[in-house]
Coordinates of C-alpha atoms in Angstrom, one line a residue:
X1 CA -18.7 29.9 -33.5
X2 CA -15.1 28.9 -33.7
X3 CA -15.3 26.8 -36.9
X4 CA -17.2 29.1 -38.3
X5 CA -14.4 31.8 -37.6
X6 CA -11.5 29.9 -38.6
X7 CA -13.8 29.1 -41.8
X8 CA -14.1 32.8 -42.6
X9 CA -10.3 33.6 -41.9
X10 CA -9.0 30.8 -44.2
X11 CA -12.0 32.1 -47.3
X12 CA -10.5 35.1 -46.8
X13 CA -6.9 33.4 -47.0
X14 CA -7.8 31.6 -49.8
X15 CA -9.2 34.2 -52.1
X16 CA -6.3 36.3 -51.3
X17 CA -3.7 33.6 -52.3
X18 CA -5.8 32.9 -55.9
X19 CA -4.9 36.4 -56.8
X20 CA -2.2 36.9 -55.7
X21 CA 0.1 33.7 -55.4
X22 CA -1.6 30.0 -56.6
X23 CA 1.1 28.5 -56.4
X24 CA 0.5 28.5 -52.4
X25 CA -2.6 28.4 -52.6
X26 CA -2.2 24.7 -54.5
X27 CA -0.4 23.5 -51.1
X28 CA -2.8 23.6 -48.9
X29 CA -5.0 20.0 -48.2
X30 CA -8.7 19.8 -48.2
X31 CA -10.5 20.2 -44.8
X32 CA -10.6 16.7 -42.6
X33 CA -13.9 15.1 -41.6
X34 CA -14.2 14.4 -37.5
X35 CA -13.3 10.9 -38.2
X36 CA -10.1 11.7 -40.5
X37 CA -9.5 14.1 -37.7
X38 CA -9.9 11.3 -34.8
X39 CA -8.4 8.3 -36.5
X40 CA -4.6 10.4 -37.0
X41 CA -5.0 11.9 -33.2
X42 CA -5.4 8.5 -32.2
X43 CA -1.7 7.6 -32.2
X44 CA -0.7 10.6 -29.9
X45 CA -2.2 10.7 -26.6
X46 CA -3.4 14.0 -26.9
X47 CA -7.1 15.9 -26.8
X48 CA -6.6 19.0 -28.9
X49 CA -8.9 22.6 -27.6
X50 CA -11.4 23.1 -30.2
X51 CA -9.6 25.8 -31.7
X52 CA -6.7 23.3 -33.5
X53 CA -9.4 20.9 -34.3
X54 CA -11.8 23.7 -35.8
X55 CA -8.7 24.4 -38.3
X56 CA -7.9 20.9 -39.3
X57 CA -11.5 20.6 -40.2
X58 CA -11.2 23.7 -42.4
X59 CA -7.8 22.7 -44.0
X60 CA -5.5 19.5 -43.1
X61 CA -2.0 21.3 -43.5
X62 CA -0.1 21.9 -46.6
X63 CA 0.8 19.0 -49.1
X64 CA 4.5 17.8 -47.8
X65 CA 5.1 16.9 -51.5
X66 CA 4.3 20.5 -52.2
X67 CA 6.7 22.3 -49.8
X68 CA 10.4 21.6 -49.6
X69 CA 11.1 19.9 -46.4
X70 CA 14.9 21.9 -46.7
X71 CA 16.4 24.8 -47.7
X72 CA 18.4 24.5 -50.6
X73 CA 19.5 28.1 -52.4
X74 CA 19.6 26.5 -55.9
X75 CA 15.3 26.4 -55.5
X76 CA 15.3 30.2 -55.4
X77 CA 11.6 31.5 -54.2
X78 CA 10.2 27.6 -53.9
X79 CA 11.9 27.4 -50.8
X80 CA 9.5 29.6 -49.3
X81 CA 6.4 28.0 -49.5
X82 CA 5.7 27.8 -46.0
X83 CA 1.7 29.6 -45.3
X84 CA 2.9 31.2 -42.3
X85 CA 5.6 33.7 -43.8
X86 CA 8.7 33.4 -43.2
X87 CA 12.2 35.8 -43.3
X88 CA 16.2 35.5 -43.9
X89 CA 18.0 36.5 -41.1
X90 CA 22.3 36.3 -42.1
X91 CA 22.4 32.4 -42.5
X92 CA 19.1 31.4 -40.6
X93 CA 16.7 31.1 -43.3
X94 CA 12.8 30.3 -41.8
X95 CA 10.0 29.6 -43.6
X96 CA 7.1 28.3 -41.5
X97 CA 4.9 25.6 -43.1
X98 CA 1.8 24.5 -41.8
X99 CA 2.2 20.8 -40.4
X100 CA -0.6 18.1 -41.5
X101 CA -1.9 16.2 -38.3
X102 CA 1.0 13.4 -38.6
X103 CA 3.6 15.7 -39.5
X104 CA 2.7 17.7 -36.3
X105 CA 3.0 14.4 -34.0
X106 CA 6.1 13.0 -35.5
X107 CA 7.5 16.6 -34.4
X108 CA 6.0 16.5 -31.0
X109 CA 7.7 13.3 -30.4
X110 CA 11.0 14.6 -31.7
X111 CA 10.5 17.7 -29.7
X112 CA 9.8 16.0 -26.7
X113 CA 12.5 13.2 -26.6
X114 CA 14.8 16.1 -27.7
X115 CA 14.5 18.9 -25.3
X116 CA 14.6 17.3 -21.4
X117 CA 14.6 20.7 -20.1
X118 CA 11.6 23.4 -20.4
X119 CA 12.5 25.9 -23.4
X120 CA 10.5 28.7 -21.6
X121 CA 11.9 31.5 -19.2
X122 CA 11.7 30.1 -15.3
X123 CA 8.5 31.2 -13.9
X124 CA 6.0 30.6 -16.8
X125 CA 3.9 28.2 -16.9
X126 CA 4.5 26.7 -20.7
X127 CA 5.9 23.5 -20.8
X128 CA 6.5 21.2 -23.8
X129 CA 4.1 18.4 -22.8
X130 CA 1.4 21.0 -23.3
X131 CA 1.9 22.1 -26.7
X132 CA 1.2 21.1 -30.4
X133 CA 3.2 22.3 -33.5
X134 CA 1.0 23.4 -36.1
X135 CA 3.8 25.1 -38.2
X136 CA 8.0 25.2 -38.2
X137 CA 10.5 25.9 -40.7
X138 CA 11.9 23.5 -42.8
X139 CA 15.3 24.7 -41.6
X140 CA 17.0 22.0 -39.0
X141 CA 20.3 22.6 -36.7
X142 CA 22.4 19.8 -36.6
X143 CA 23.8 20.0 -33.2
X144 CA 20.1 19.4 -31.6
X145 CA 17.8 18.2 -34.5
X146 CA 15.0 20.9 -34.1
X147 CA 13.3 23.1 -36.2
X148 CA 15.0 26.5 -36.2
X149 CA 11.0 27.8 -35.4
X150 CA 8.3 26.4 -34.3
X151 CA 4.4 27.5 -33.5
X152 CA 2.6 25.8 -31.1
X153 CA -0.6 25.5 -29.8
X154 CA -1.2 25.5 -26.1
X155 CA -3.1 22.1 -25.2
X156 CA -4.7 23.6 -22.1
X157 CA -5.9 27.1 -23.1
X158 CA -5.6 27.7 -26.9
X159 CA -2.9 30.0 -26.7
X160 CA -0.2 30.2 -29.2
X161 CA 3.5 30.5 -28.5
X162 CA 6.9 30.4 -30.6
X163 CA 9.6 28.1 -30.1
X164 CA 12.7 29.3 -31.7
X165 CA 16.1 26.8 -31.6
X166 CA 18.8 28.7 -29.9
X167 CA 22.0 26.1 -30.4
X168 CA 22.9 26.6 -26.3
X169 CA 19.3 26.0 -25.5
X170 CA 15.6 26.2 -27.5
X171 CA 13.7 29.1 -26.0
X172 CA 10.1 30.0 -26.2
X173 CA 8.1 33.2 -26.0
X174 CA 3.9 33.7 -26.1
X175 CA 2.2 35.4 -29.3
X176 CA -1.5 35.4 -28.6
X177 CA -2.9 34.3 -25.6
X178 CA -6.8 34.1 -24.4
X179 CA -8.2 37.5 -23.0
X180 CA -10.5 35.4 -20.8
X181 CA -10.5 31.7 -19.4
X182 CA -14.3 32.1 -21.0
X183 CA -13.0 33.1 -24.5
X184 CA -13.6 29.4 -26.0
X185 CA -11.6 30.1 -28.6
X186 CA -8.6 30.7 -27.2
X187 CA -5.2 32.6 -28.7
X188 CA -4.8 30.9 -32.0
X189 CA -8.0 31.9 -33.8
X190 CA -7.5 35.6 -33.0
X191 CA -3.8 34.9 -34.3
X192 CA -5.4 33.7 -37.1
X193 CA -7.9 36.4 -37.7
X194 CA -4.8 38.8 -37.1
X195 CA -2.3 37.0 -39.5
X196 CA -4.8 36.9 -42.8
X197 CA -5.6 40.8 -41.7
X198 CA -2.0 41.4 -42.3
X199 CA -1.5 39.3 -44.9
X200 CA -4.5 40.6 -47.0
X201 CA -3.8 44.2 -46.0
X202 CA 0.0 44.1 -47.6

């Protein structure tokens, strides 16, 4: 049920972007096979919820030759490639890519070796070691190396959560979490569902 969910939402994507912007549409990777999926997971000792896997199987990121990795002004509109939207707020330009499976690992690592300290409020119970980026901006801050955005996937339950990279310290805040510790699919593919709605709607 959730691969065939995530399949429907990224059809729906898909024939949304042929009409109306190819250009994105040529970015995103073919689906991985179980085995494609295993073999790059096998570096990282992490077990994604089969909610993450489910949408590597039906698309394995966007083509990193495809999508600038920084924002430069003199590409105009190719800066923002990124799948996930993205907005220009005074100098803090994001643009949210979504991150093949070793993209994603190299900036868990990064993450993790560069924020010590939890980037949530005190009280919740998100930490680092239990997420996976499946999109950022290409936009970097030099004084802490991070992505000026990031999405991640909640390990343990599914849920989704953005990590955005104050200079005095990274902070996070939840998007979509699961209604029910039953609901299998957890928050990201009603985030999903919910983001190509928007998108296709205008």
């Amino acid at each position: 049920e959730v691969l065939m969910r995530v399949a429907r939402a990224f059809n729906k994507m898909r024939a949304w972007l042929e009409e109306n912007d190819p250009s994105m549409l040529d970015t995103l990777r073919r689906g991985m096979s179980r085995q494609e999926l295993d073999e790059s997971l096998a570096s990282d000792d992490i077990s994604l919820p089969a909610c993450v896997r489910a949408m590597y199987r039906v698309c394995g990121g966007q083509d990193d030759e495809k999508v600038p990795l920084e924002f430069k002004r003199s590409m105009g509109t190719s800066n923002w490639m990124g799948l996930f939207g993205g907005y220009s707020f005074y100098d803090k330009p994001v643009s949210l890519r979504f991150l093949t499976i070793p993209r994603a690992i190299a900036l868990r690592r990064h993450i993790l070796q560069q924020c010590p300290s939890p980037p949530f409020p005190p009280g919740e119970s998100l930490t680092l070691q239990d997420q996976f980026p499946f999109a950022c901006s290409f936009q970097w801050l030099q004084q802490v190396e991070l992505p000026s955005r990031t999405v991640c996937v909640r390990v343990s339950t599914g849920d989704v959560c953005s990590v955005g990279n104050e200079v005095s310290r990274p902070r996070g805040v939840a998007l979509h979490q699961q209604a029910t510790a039953s609901q299998h699919a957890g928050g990201l593919v009603p985030w999903l569902e919910a983001f190509v709605e928007r998108l296709c709607s205008g």
